[in-house]
Short mmCIF file of C-alpha atoms and ligand atoms in Angstrom, two decimals:
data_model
loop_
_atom_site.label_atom_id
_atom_site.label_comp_id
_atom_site.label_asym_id
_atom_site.label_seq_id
_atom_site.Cartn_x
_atom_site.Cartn_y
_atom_site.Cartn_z
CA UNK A 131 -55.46 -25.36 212.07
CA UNK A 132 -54.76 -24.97 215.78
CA UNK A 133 -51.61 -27.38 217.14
CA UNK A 134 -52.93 -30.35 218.55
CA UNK A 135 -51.42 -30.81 222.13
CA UNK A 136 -53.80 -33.41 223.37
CA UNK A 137 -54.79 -33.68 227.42
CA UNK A 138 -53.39 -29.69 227.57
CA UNK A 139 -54.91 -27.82 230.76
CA UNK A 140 -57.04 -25.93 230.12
CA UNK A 141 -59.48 -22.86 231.78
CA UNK A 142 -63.10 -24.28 232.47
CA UNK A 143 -64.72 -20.62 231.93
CA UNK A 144 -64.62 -17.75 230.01
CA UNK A 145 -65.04 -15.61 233.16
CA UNK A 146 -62.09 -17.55 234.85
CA UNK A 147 -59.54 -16.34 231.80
CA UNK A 148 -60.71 -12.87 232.01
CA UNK A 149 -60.21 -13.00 236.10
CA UNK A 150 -56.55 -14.84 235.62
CA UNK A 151 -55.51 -12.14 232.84
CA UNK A 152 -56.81 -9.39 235.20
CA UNK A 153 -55.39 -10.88 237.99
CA UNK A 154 -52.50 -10.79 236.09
CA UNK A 155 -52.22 -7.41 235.45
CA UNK A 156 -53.42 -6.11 238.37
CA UNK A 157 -50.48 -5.68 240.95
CA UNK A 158 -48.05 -3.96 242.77
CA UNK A 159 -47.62 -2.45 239.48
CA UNK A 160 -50.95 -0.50 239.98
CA UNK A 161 -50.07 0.77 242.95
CA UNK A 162 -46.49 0.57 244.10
CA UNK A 163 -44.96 1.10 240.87
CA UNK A 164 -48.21 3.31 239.07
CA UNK A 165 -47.24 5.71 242.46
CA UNK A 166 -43.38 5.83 242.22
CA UNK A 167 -43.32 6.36 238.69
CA UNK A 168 -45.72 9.32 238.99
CA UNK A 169 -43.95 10.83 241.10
CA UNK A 170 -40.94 10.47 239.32
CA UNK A 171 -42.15 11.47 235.81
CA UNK A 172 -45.13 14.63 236.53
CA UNK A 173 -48.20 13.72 238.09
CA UNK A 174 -51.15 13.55 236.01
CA UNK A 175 -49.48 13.92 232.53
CA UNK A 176 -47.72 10.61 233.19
CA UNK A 177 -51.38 9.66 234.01
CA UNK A 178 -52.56 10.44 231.07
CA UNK A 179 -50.22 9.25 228.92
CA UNK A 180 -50.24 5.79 230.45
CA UNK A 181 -53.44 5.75 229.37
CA UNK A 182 -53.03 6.93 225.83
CA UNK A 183 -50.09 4.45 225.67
CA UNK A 184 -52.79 1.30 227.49
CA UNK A 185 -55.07 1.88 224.79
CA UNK A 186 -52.54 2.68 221.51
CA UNK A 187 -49.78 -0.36 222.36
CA UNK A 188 -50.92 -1.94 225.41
CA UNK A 189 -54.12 -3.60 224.34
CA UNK A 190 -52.75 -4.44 220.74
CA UNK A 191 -49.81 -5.85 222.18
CA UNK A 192 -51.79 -7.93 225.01
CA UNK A 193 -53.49 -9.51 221.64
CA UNK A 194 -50.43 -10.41 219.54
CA UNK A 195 -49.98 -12.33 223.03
CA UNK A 196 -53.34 -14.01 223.48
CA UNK A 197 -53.41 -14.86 219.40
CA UNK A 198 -49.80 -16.76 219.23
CA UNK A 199 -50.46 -18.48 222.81
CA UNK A 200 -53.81 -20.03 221.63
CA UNK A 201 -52.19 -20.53 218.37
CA UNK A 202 -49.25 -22.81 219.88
CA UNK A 203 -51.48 -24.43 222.79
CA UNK A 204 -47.52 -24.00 224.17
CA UNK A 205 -45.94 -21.85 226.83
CA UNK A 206 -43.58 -18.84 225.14
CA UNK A 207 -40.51 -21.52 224.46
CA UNK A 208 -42.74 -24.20 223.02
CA UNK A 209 -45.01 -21.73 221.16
CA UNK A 210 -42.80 -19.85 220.07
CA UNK A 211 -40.62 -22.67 218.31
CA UNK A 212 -43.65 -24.32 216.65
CA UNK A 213 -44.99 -21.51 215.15
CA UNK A 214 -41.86 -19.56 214.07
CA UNK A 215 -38.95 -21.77 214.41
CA UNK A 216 -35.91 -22.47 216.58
CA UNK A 217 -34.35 -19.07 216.66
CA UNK A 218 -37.78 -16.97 217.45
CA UNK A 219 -37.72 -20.12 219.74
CA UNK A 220 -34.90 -18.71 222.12
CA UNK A 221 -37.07 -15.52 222.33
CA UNK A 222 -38.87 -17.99 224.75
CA UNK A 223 -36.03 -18.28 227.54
CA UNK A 224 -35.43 -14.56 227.46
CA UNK A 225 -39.55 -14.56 228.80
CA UNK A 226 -38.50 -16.99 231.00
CA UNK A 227 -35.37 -15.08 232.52
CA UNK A 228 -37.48 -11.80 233.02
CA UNK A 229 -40.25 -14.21 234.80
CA UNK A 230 -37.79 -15.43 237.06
CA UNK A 231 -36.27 -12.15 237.96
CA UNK A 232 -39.41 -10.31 238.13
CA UNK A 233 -40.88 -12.66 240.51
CA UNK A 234 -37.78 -12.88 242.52
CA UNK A 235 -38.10 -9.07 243.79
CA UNK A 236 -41.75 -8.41 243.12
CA UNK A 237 -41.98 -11.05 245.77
CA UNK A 238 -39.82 -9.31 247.89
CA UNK A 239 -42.10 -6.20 247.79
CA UNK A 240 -45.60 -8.55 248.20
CA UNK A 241 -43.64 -9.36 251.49
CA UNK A 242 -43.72 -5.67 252.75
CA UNK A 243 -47.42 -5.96 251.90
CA UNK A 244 -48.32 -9.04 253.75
CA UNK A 245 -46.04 -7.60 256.69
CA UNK A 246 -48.05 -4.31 256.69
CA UNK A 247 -51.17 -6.43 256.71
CA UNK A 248 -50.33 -8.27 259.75
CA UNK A 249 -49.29 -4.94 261.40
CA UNK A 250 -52.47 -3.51 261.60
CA UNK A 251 -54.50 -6.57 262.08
CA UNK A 252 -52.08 -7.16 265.09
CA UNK A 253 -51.18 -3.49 266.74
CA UNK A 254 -51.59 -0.96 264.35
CA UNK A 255 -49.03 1.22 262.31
CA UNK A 256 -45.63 2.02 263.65
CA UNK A 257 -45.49 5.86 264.29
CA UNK A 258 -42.69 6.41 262.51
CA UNK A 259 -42.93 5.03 259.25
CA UNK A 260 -39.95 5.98 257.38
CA UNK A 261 -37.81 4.39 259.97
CA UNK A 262 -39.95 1.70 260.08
CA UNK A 263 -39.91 1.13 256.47
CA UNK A 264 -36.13 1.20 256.48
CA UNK A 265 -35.79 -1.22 259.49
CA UNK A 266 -38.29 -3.88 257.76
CA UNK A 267 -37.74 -3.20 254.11
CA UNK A 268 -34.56 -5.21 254.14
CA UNK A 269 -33.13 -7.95 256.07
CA UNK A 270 -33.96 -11.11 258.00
CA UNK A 271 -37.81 -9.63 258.31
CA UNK A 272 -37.64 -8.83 255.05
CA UNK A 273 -36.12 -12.34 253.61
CA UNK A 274 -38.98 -14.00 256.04
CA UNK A 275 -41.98 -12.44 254.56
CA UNK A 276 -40.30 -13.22 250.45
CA UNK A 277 -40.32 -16.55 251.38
CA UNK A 278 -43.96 -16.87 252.72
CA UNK A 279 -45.20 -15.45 250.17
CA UNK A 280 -43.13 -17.20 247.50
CA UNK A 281 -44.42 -20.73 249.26
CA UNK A 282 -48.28 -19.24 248.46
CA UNK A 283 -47.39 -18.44 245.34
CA UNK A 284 -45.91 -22.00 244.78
CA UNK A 285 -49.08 -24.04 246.40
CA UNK A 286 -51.62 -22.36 243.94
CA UNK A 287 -49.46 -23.05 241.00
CA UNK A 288 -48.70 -26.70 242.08
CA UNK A 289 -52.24 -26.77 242.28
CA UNK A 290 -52.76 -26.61 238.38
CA UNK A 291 -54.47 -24.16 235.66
CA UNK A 292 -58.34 -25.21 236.68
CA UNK A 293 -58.07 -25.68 240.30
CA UNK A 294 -55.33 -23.40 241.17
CA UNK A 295 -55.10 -20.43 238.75
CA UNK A 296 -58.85 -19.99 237.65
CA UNK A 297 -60.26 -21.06 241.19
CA UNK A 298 -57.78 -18.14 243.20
CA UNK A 299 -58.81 -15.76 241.05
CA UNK A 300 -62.59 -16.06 240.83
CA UNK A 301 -61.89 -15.99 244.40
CA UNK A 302 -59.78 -13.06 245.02
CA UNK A 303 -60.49 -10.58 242.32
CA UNK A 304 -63.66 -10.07 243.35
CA UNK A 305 -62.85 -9.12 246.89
CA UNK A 306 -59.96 -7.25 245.44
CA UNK A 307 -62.37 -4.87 243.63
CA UNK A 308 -65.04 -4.32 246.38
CA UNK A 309 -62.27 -3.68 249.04
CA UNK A 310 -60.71 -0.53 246.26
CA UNK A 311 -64.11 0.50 245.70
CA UNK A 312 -65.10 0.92 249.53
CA UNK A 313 -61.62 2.63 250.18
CA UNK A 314 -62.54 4.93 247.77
CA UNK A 315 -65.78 5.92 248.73
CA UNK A 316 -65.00 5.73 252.37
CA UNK A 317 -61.84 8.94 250.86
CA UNK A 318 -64.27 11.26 249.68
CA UNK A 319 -65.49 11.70 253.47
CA UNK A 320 -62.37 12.87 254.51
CA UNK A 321 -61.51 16.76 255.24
CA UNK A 322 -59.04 18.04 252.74
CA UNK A 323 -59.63 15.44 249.98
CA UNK A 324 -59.71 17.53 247.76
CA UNK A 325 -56.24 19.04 247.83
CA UNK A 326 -55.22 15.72 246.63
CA UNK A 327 -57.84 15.17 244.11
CA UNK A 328 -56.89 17.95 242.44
CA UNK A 329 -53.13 16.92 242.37
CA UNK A 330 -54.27 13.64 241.40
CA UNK A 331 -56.42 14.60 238.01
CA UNK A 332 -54.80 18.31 237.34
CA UNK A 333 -51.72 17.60 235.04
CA UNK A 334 -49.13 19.84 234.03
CA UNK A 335 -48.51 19.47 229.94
CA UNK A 336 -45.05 20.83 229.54
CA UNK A 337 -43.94 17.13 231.40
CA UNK A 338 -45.37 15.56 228.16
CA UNK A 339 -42.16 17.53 226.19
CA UNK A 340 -40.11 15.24 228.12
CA UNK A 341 -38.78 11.84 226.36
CA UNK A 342 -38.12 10.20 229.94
CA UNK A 343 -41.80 10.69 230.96
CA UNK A 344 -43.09 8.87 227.65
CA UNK A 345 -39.93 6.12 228.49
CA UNK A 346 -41.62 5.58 231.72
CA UNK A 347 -45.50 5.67 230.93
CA UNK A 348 -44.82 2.70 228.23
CA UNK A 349 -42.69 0.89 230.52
CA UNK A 350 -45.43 1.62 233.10
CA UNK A 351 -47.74 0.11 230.70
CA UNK A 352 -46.45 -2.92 229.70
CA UNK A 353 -45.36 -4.25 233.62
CA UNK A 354 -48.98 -3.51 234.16
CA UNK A 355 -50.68 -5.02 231.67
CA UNK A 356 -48.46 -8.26 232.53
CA UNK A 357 -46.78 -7.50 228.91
CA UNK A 358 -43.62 -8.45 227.35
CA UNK A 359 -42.75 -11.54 228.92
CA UNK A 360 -45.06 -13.97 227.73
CA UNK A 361 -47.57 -14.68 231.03
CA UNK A 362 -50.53 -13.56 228.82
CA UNK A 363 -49.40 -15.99 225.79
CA UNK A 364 -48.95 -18.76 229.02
CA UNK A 365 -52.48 -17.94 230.09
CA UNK A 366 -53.99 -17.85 226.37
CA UNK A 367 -52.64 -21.49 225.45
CA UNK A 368 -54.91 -22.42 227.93
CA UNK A 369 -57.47 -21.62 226.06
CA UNK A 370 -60.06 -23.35 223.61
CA UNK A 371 -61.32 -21.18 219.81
CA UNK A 372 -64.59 -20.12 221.86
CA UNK A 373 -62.86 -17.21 224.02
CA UNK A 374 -63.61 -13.75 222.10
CA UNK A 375 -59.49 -12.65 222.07
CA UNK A 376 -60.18 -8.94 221.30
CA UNK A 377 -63.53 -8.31 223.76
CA UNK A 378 -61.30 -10.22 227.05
CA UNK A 379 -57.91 -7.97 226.15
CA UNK A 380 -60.10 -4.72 226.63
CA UNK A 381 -62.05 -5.85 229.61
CA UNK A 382 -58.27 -6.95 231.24
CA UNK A 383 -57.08 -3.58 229.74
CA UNK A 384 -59.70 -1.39 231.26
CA UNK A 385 -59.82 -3.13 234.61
CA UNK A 386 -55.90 -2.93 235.27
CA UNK A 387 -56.49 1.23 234.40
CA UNK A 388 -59.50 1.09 236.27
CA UNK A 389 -58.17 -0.18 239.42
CA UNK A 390 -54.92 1.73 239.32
CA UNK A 391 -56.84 4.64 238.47
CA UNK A 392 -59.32 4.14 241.51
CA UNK A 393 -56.52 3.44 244.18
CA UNK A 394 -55.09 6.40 243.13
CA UNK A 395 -58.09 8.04 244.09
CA UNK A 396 -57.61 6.60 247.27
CA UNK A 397 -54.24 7.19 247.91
CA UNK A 398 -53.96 10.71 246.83
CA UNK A 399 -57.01 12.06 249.64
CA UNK A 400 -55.48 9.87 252.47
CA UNK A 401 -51.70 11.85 252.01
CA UNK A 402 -52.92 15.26 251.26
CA UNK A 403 -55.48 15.34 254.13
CA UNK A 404 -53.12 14.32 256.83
CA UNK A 405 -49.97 16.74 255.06
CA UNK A 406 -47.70 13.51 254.33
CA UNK A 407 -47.09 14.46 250.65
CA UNK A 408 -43.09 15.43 251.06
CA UNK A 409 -42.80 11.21 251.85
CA UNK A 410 -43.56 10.41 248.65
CA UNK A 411 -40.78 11.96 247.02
CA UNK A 412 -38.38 10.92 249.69
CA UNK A 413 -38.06 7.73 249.00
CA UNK A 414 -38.87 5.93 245.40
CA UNK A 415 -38.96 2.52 246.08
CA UNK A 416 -40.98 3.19 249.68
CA UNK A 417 -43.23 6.07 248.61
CA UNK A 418 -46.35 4.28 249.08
CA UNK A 419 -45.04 1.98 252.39
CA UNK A 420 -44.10 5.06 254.12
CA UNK A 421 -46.83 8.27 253.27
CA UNK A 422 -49.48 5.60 253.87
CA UNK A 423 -49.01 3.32 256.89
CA UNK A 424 -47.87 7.11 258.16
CA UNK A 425 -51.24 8.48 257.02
CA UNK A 426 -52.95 5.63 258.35
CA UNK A 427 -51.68 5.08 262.09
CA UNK A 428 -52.21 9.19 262.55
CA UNK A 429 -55.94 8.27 262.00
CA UNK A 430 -56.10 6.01 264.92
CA UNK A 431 -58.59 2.98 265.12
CA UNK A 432 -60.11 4.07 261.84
CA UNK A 433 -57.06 3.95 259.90
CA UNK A 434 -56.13 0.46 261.35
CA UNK A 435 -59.27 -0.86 259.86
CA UNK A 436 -58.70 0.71 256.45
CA UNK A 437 -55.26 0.07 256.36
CA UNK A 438 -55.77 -3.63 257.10
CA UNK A 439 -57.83 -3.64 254.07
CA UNK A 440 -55.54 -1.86 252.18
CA UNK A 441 -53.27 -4.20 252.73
CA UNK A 442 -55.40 -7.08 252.08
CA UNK A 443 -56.16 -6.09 248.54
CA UNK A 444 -52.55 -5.24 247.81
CA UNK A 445 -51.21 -8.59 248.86
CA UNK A 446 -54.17 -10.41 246.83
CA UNK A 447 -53.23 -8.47 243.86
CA UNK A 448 -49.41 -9.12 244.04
CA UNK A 449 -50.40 -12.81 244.13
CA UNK A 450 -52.29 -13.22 241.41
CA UNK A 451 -49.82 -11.44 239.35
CA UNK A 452 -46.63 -13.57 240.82
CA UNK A 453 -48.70 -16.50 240.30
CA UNK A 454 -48.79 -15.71 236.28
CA UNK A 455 -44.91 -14.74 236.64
CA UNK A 456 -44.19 -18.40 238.33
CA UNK A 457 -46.46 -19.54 235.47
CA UNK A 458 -44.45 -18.51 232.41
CA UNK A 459 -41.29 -20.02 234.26
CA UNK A 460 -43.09 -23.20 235.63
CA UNK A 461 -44.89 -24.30 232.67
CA UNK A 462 -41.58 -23.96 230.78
CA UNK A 463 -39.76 -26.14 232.63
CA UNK A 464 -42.48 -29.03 232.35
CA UNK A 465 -42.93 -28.83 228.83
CA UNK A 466 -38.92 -28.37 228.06
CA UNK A 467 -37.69 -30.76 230.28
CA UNK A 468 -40.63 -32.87 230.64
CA UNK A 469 -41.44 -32.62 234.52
CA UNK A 470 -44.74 -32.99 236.78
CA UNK A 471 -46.86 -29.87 237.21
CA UNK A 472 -45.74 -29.96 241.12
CA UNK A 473 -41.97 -30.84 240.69
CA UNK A 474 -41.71 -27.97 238.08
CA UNK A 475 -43.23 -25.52 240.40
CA UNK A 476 -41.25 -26.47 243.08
CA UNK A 477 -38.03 -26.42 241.82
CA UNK A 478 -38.44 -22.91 240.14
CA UNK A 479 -39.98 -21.39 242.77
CA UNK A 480 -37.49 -22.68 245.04
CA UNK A 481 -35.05 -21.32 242.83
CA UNK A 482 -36.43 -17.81 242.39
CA UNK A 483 -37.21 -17.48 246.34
CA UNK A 484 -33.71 -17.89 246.57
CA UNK A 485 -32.22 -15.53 244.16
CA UNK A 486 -34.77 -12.98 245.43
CA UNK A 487 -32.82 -12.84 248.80
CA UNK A 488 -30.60 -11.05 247.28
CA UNK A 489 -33.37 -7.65 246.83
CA UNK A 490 -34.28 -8.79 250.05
CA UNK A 491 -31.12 -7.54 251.52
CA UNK A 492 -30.82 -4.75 249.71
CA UNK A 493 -33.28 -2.53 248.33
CA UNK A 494 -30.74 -0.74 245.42
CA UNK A 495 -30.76 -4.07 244.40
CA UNK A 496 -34.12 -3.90 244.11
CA UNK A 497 -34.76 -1.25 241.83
CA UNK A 498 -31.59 -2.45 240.34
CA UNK A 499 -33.77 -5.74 238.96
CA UNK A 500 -36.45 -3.38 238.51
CA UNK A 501 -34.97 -1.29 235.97
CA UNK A 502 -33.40 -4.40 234.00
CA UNK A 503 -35.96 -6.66 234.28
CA UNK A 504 -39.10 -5.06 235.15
CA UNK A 505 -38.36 -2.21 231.96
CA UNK A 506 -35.87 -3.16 230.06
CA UNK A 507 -36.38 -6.63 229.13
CA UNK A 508 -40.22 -6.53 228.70
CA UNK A 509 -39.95 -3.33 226.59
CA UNK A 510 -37.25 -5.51 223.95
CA UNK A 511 -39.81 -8.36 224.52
CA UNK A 512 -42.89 -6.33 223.53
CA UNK A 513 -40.60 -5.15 220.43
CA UNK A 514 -40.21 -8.98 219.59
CA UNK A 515 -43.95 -9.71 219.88
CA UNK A 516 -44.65 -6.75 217.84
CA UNK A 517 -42.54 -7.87 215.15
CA UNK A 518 -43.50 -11.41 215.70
CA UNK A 519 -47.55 -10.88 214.91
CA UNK A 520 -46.98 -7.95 212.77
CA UNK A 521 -45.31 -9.51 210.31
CA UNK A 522 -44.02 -12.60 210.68
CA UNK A 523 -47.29 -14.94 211.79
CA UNK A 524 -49.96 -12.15 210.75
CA UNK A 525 -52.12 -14.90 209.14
CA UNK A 526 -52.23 -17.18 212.06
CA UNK A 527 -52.71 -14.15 214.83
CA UNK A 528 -56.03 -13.47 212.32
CA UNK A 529 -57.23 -16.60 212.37
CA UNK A 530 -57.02 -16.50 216.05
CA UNK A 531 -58.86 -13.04 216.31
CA UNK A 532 -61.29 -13.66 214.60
CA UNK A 533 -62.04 -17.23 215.96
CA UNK A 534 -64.73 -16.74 218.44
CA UNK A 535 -65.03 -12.99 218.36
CA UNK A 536 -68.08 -11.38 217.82
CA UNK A 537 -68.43 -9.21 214.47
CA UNK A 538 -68.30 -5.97 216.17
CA UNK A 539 -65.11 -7.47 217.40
CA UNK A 540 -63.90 -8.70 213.63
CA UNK A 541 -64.16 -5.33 212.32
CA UNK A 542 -61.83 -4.51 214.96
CA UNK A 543 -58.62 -7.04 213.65
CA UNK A 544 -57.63 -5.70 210.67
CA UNK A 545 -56.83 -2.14 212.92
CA UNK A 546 -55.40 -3.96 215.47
CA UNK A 547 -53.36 -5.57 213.09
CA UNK A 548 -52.58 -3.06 211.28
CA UNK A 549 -51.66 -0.90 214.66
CA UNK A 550 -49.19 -4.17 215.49
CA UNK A 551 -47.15 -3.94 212.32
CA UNK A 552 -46.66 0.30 212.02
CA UNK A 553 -47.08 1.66 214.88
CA UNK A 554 -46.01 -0.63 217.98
CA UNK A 555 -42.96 -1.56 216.47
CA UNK A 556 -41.36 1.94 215.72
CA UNK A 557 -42.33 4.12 218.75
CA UNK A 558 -41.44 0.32 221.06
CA UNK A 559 -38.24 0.72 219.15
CA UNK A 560 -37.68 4.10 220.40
CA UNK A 561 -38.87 3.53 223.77
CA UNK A 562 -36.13 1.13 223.47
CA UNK A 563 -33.09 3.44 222.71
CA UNK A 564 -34.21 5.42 225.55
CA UNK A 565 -34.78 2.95 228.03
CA UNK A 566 -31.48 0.80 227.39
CA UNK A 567 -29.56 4.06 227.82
CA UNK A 568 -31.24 4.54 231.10
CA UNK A 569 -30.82 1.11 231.98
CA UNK A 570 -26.97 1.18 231.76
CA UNK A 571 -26.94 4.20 233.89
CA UNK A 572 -28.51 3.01 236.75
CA UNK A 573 -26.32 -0.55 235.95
CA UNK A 574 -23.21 2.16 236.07
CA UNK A 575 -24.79 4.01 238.87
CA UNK A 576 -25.26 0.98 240.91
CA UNK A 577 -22.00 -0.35 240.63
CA UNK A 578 -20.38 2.78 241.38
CA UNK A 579 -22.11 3.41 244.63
N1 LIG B 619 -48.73 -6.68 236.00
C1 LIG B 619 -48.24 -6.99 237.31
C2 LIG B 619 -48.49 -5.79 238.20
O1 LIG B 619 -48.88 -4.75 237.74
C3 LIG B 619 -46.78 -7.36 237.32
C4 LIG B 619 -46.38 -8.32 236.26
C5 LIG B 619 -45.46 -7.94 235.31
C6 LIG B 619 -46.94 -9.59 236.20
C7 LIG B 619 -45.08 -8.79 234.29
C8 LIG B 619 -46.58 -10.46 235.19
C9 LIG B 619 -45.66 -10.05 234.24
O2 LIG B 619 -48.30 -5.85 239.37
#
């Protein structure tokens, strides 16, 4: 018994969900945020544990998602609603919140991105990148660059679920991964790779004693798995009973690891060979805008090539992610006030490039929506799902399972169920504690200073 919703959008292929969910997940997350969070909670432990934490919540999680949006044939308000009533209902416009202030500085930061970009395909790398960085990272540069990239964003939404969403990403995935494979073969040729290999993939255990570094890998994994906030139940109400739920969530799982995993590889040779590695822990936010276009411009003509494509792949990646985060908020708005496809998009992505001048400005405002949005509210939202298809619609995130899986895939539900209903929900819950205690610290730091 699926909802009727008759003359819904819908994806035209299998391949184009699995490139939209990817495209999703893979971000600025996997790179920007994958880096400073690293660097912040010890190296290759947090590596690993991200990992652990992908697999254990991350990929059970993405599927309470993809089973109640293909349920409700509904964004997270409207789904939400139908299938568990009006008060699991309001769950829907705390997605929607956490869309809009996600996007608003993750746009910000796809700006830096698509500014770098131009850089080298223009003149190269400034030689002195930290001062660079601070001179373009905020301000009137900085508030230009949101906004360009906030209009892209905007046309390929306006543009629909088939012709906009599916079409960009068969389009730009694909170049995506070829461009982060090349880098990464073209790293191994340089002298003193291996220094940062080995920082890379040697970790230390005693960081996995620490409660802050298992706070951050789980946050880490749920901002890049696109989790929490209801973009991969938007994307799966696009979908018909044919798509195999649990086989796309661990090709989307694997692929957002893989490709964080692989630019790592990447970025770690590049800053060890050239000696940058004291940038990265200068600056949190800037760690991988600074050692890089740094590591880059010392490398002369080569590096400006490289660097160009670095770029490239970063800003394609941060826009099909912001396109699923204008999504959520977009197809809200036309199904709760019942608006056009184009006027919806418009007005909320008009909306969102404007509140996102504020991070613009100011880059502790930045991490300020970072920490509140980009952790806090999509760790309490991944509790919520949890619950949600753990207990409260277990039947009906079966039936979706198991709809057009294969059986090696069946035998798989009744784990992942039973993984959403004891597990996710208590360590999430902890996670929690921890993170909303954080979360008012850097609210109290932030208002101090
Ligand atoms: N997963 C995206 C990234 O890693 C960011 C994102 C978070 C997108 C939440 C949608 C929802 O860059």
């Amino acid at each position: 018994m699926t909802a009727p919703n008759a003359g819904r959008e819908a994806f035209a292929t299998r391949a184009g969900f699995i490139l939209a969910a990817a495209g999703s997940a893979v971000g600025l997350g996997n790179m920007w945020r994958f880096s400073y969070q690293a660097s912040e909670g010890g190296g290759a432990a947090f590596v690993l544990l991200y990992i652990a934490m992908t697999l254990l919540l991350g990929i059970p999680l993405m599927l309470a998602e993809f089973g109640i949006g293909r349920r409700g044939q509904r964004a997270p308000i409207g789904s939400l609603r139908l299938l568990a009533g009006r008060g699991w209902g309001r769950l829907g416009y705390v997605f929607v919140a956490a869309g809009l202030l996600i996007l608003a500085y993750y746009s910000v930061i796809a700006g830096w991105t698509l500014r770098y970009a131009l850089e080298a395909a223009l003149h190269g790398f400034d030689r002195s990148a930290a001062e660079h960085f601070g001179e373009i990272s905020s301000g009137g540069d900085a508030v230009a660059f949101h906004l360009g990239f906030m209009a892209l964003t905007v046309l390929i939404v306006v543009a629909g679920v088939k012709g906009g969403i599916e079409r960009g990403s068969l389009l730009m995935m694909p170049v995506l991964f070829l461009i982060v494979i090349g880098l990464a073969v073209w790293a191994t040729t340089l002298p003193g790779a291996g220094a940062g290999y080995a920082v890379y993939l040697m970790p230390q255990f005693e960081e996995l004693m620490n409660p802050a570094v298992w706070r951050a890998a789980v946050a880490q994994a749920f901002f890049s798995l696109s989790l929490g906030m209801g973009g991969m139940l938007t994307f799966a109400s696009y979908l018909h009973r044919d798509q195999n739920l649990p086989e796309s969530a661990t090709v989307v799982a694997y692929t957002d690891f893989g490709v964080a995993f692989i630019a790592g590889l990447v970025v770690f040779p590049v800053i060890y060979s050239l000696g940058l590695q004291g940038a990265v822990g200068a600056s949190t936010v800037g760690a991988l805008f600074i050692a890089l276009p740094g590591a880059f411009e010392a490398m002369g003509a080569a590096g400006r090539v490289v660097g160009l494509f670095f770029f490239i792949a970063l800003a394609l990646g941060a826009l099909t992610s912001a396109i699923s985060l204008l999504e959520v908020v977009t197809a809200s708005v036309m199904e709760e006030m019942h608006v056009s496809r184009r006027r919806a998009a418009v007005v909320t992505g008009a909306a969102i490039a404007a509140l996102g001048v504020l991070p613009a400005l100011d880059t502790d405002t930045l991490g300020l929506m970072d920490k509140i949005a980009g952790e806090f509210l999509l760790v309490a939202g991944a509790l919520a799902l949890a619950i949600l298809a753990g207990w409260r619609l277990t039947g009906e995130v079966r039936e979706e399972l198991l709809a057009g899986a294969a059986p090696f895939w069946q035998r798989q539900v009744p784990r992942i169920l039973f993984v959403l209903r004891w597990i996710v929900p208590p360590v999430v819950a902890v996670v929690l504690a921890f993170s909303l205690r954080e979360t008012v610290a850097t609210v109290a730091d932030y208002f101090a200073g």
